[in-house]
mmCIF file of C-alpha atoms in Angstrom:
data_model
loop_
_atom_site.group_PDB
_atom_site.id
_atom_site.type_symbol
_atom_site.label_atom_id
_atom_site.label_comp_id
_atom_site.label_asym_id
_atom_site.label_seq_id
_atom_site.Cartn_x
_atom_site.Cartn_y
_atom_site.Cartn_z
ATOM 1 C CA MET A 6 28.203 29.661 -141.338
ATOM 2 C CA ILE A 7 29.201 33.208 -140.507
ATOM 3 C CA SER A 8 32.609 34.779 -141.038
ATOM 4 C CA VAL A 9 34.300 36.273 -137.992
ATOM 5 C CA ALA A 10 36.700 39.217 -138.055
ATOM 6 C CA ASP A 11 40.254 38.413 -137.010
ATOM 7 C CA GLU A 12 40.168 40.852 -134.107
ATOM 8 C CA VAL A 13 41.107 40.351 -130.458
ATOM 9 C CA GLY A 14 38.008 39.603 -128.392
ATOM 10 C CA VAL A 15 35.702 38.887 -131.342
ATOM 11 C CA ARG A 16 34.232 35.430 -131.233
ATOM 12 C CA PRO A 17 30.812 34.045 -132.076
ATOM 13 C CA THR A 18 28.397 33.409 -129.254
ATOM 14 C CA PRO A 19 28.807 29.674 -128.531
ATOM 15 C CA ASN A 20 26.242 27.372 -130.175
ATOM 16 C CA ARG A 21 24.952 26.161 -126.804
ATOM 17 C CA VAL A 22 24.313 29.727 -125.631
ATOM 18 C CA ARG A 23 22.516 30.644 -128.877
ATOM 19 C CA GLU A 24 20.435 27.468 -128.646
ATOM 20 C CA THR A 25 19.406 28.321 -125.090
ATOM 21 C CA VAL A 26 18.569 31.938 -125.953
ATOM 22 C CA PHE A 27 16.445 30.987 -128.961
ATOM 23 C CA ASN A 28 14.698 28.199 -127.056
ATOM 24 C CA TRP A 29 13.782 30.834 -124.481
ATOM 25 C CA LEU A 30 12.725 33.470 -127.054
ATOM 26 C CA GLY A 31 10.966 30.987 -129.290
ATOM 27 C CA GLN A 32 11.987 29.735 -132.692
ATOM 28 C CA ASP A 33 9.954 32.302 -134.626
ATOM 29 C CA LEU A 34 10.836 35.982 -134.190
ATOM 30 C CA GLN A 35 8.254 37.129 -136.751
ATOM 31 C CA GLY A 36 7.419 40.807 -136.222
ATOM 32 C CA LYS A 37 10.112 41.337 -133.581
ATOM 33 C CA ARG A 38 12.499 44.291 -133.590
ATOM 34 C CA CYS A 39 15.954 43.230 -132.399
ATOM 35 C CA ILE A 40 19.174 45.068 -131.640
ATOM 36 C CA ASP A 41 22.618 43.513 -131.273
ATOM 37 C CA LEU A 42 24.829 45.923 -129.310
ATOM 38 C CA PHE A 43 28.594 45.423 -129.507
ATOM 39 C CA ALA A 44 27.684 43.090 -132.397
ATOM 40 C CA GLY A 45 31.134 41.526 -132.863
ATOM 41 C CA SER A 46 30.608 38.384 -134.925
ATOM 42 C CA GLY A 47 26.944 39.271 -135.426
ATOM 43 C CA ALA A 48 25.881 35.717 -134.598
ATOM 44 C CA MET A 49 22.844 36.765 -132.574
ATOM 45 C CA GLY A 50 21.687 39.366 -135.085
ATOM 46 C CA PHE A 51 22.107 37.127 -138.128
ATOM 47 C CA GLU A 52 20.322 34.273 -136.390
ATOM 48 C CA SER A 53 17.455 36.605 -135.438
ATOM 49 C CA ALA A 54 17.115 37.645 -139.068
ATOM 50 C CA SER A 55 17.084 34.007 -140.153
ATOM 51 C CA ARG A 56 14.265 33.363 -137.679
ATOM 52 C CA GLY A 57 12.054 36.028 -139.227
ATOM 53 C CA ALA A 58 12.762 39.160 -137.188
ATOM 54 C CA GLU A 59 11.098 42.198 -138.748
ATOM 55 C CA SER A 60 14.245 44.248 -138.224
ATOM 56 C CA VAL A 61 17.682 43.773 -136.716
ATOM 57 C CA VAL A 62 19.989 46.664 -135.843
ATOM 58 C CA MET A 63 23.619 45.660 -135.349
ATOM 59 C CA VAL A 64 25.900 48.222 -133.691
ATOM 60 C CA GLU A 65 29.681 47.833 -133.937
ATOM 61 C CA ILE A 66 32.425 50.463 -133.742
ATOM 62 C CA GLU A 67 35.513 48.482 -134.819
ATOM 63 C CA SER A 68 36.210 49.095 -138.526
ATOM 64 C CA ASN A 69 37.535 45.619 -139.383
ATOM 65 C CA VAL A 70 34.669 43.927 -137.562
ATOM 66 C CA PHE A 71 32.124 46.248 -139.196
ATOM 67 C CA GLN A 72 33.457 45.416 -142.678
ATOM 68 C CA VAL A 73 33.069 41.679 -142.020
ATOM 69 C CA LEU A 74 29.495 42.273 -140.804
ATOM 70 C CA ARG A 75 28.737 44.291 -143.955
ATOM 71 C CA SER A 76 30.138 41.528 -146.152
ATOM 72 C CA MET A 77 28.100 38.858 -144.333
ATOM 73 C CA LYS A 78 24.924 40.953 -144.637
ATOM 74 C CA GLU A 79 25.462 41.251 -148.391
ATOM 75 C CA THR A 80 26.319 37.557 -148.774
ATOM 76 C CA LEU A 81 23.175 36.537 -146.888
ATOM 77 C CA GLY A 82 20.967 39.122 -148.610
ATOM 78 C CA ALA A 83 19.666 40.131 -145.184
ATOM 79 C CA ALA A 84 17.680 43.252 -146.082
ATOM 80 C CA GLN A 85 16.091 43.497 -142.638
ATOM 81 C CA ILE A 86 19.504 44.056 -141.010
ATOM 82 C CA LYS A 87 20.684 47.627 -140.496
ATOM 83 C CA LEU A 88 24.373 48.038 -139.656
ATOM 84 C CA ILE A 89 25.485 51.001 -137.562
ATOM 85 C CA LYS A 90 29.196 51.849 -137.174
ATOM 86 C CA MET A 91 29.141 53.646 -133.854
ATOM 87 C CA ASP A 92 29.871 53.264 -130.169
ATOM 88 C CA ALA A 93 26.982 51.215 -128.753
ATOM 89 C CA ILE A 94 26.536 53.384 -125.657
ATOM 90 C CA GLU A 95 26.403 56.547 -127.767
ATOM 91 C CA PHE A 96 23.953 54.898 -130.179
ATOM 92 C CA ILE A 97 21.581 53.982 -127.339
ATOM 93 C CA ARG A 98 21.719 57.549 -126.024
ATOM 94 C CA LEU A 99 20.775 58.958 -129.434
ATOM 95 C CA ASP A 100 18.430 56.256 -130.772
ATOM 96 C CA GLN A 101 14.700 56.780 -130.374
ATOM 97 C CA GLY A 102 13.763 53.254 -131.445
ATOM 98 C CA GLN A 103 12.178 50.609 -129.271
ATOM 99 C CA TYR A 104 13.098 46.950 -129.428
ATOM 100 C CA ASP A 105 11.530 43.652 -128.457
ATOM 101 C CA VAL A 106 14.872 41.868 -128.078
ATOM 102 C CA ILE A 107 18.226 43.356 -127.038
ATOM 103 C CA TYR A 108 21.409 41.304 -127.329
ATOM 104 C CA LEU A 109 24.197 42.655 -125.189
ATOM 105 C CA THR A 110 27.619 41.082 -124.916
ATOM 106 C CA LEU A 111 30.068 43.157 -122.922
ATOM 107 C CA LEU A 112 33.779 42.597 -122.807
ATOM 108 C CA SER A 113 34.210 44.899 -119.823
ATOM 109 C CA ASN A 114 32.213 45.035 -116.592
ATOM 110 C CA ARG A 115 33.045 48.709 -116.108
ATOM 111 C CA ILE A 116 30.437 49.824 -118.632
ATOM 112 C CA TYR A 117 27.758 47.325 -117.614
ATOM 113 C CA SER A 118 25.682 49.644 -115.394
ATOM 114 C CA GLN A 119 26.065 52.519 -117.850
ATOM 115 C CA ILE A 120 24.677 50.508 -120.764
ATOM 116 C CA ILE A 121 21.891 48.888 -118.712
ATOM 117 C CA THR A 122 20.716 52.329 -117.598
ATOM 118 C CA SER A 123 20.786 53.557 -121.193
ATOM 119 C CA ILE A 124 18.864 50.643 -122.720
ATOM 120 C CA THR A 125 15.906 50.564 -120.324
ATOM 121 C CA ALA A 126 14.112 53.206 -122.403
ATOM 122 C CA THR A 127 14.470 51.153 -125.590
ATOM 123 C CA ILE A 128 12.577 48.077 -124.411
ATOM 124 C CA LYS A 129 9.039 47.765 -125.787
#
């Protein structure tokens, strides 16, 4: 079970949603490069790591949330997870990586088109 930061708007992706996503992606993410933008609870990223993802980048700007993610990463010994404390939109603009799976949970519709435009270049 993952710990969740006590921060307004941070909540784990519901079990039913995660189940549906991983049924769609497949149970084994061996060799996949994943990124969890606006990571929040980190549920999607941690689950990807547990399903064998080659690498998982988790991007979160909120300090309290980031510290909880760091603690969970250490507790789980998840070496394939890389935590980035940065604005997700800025990270996508600067990052040269390509990803097989992108998890994107937005709290605000106003940045939706901006982030979608930015991430199209990162998809493998």
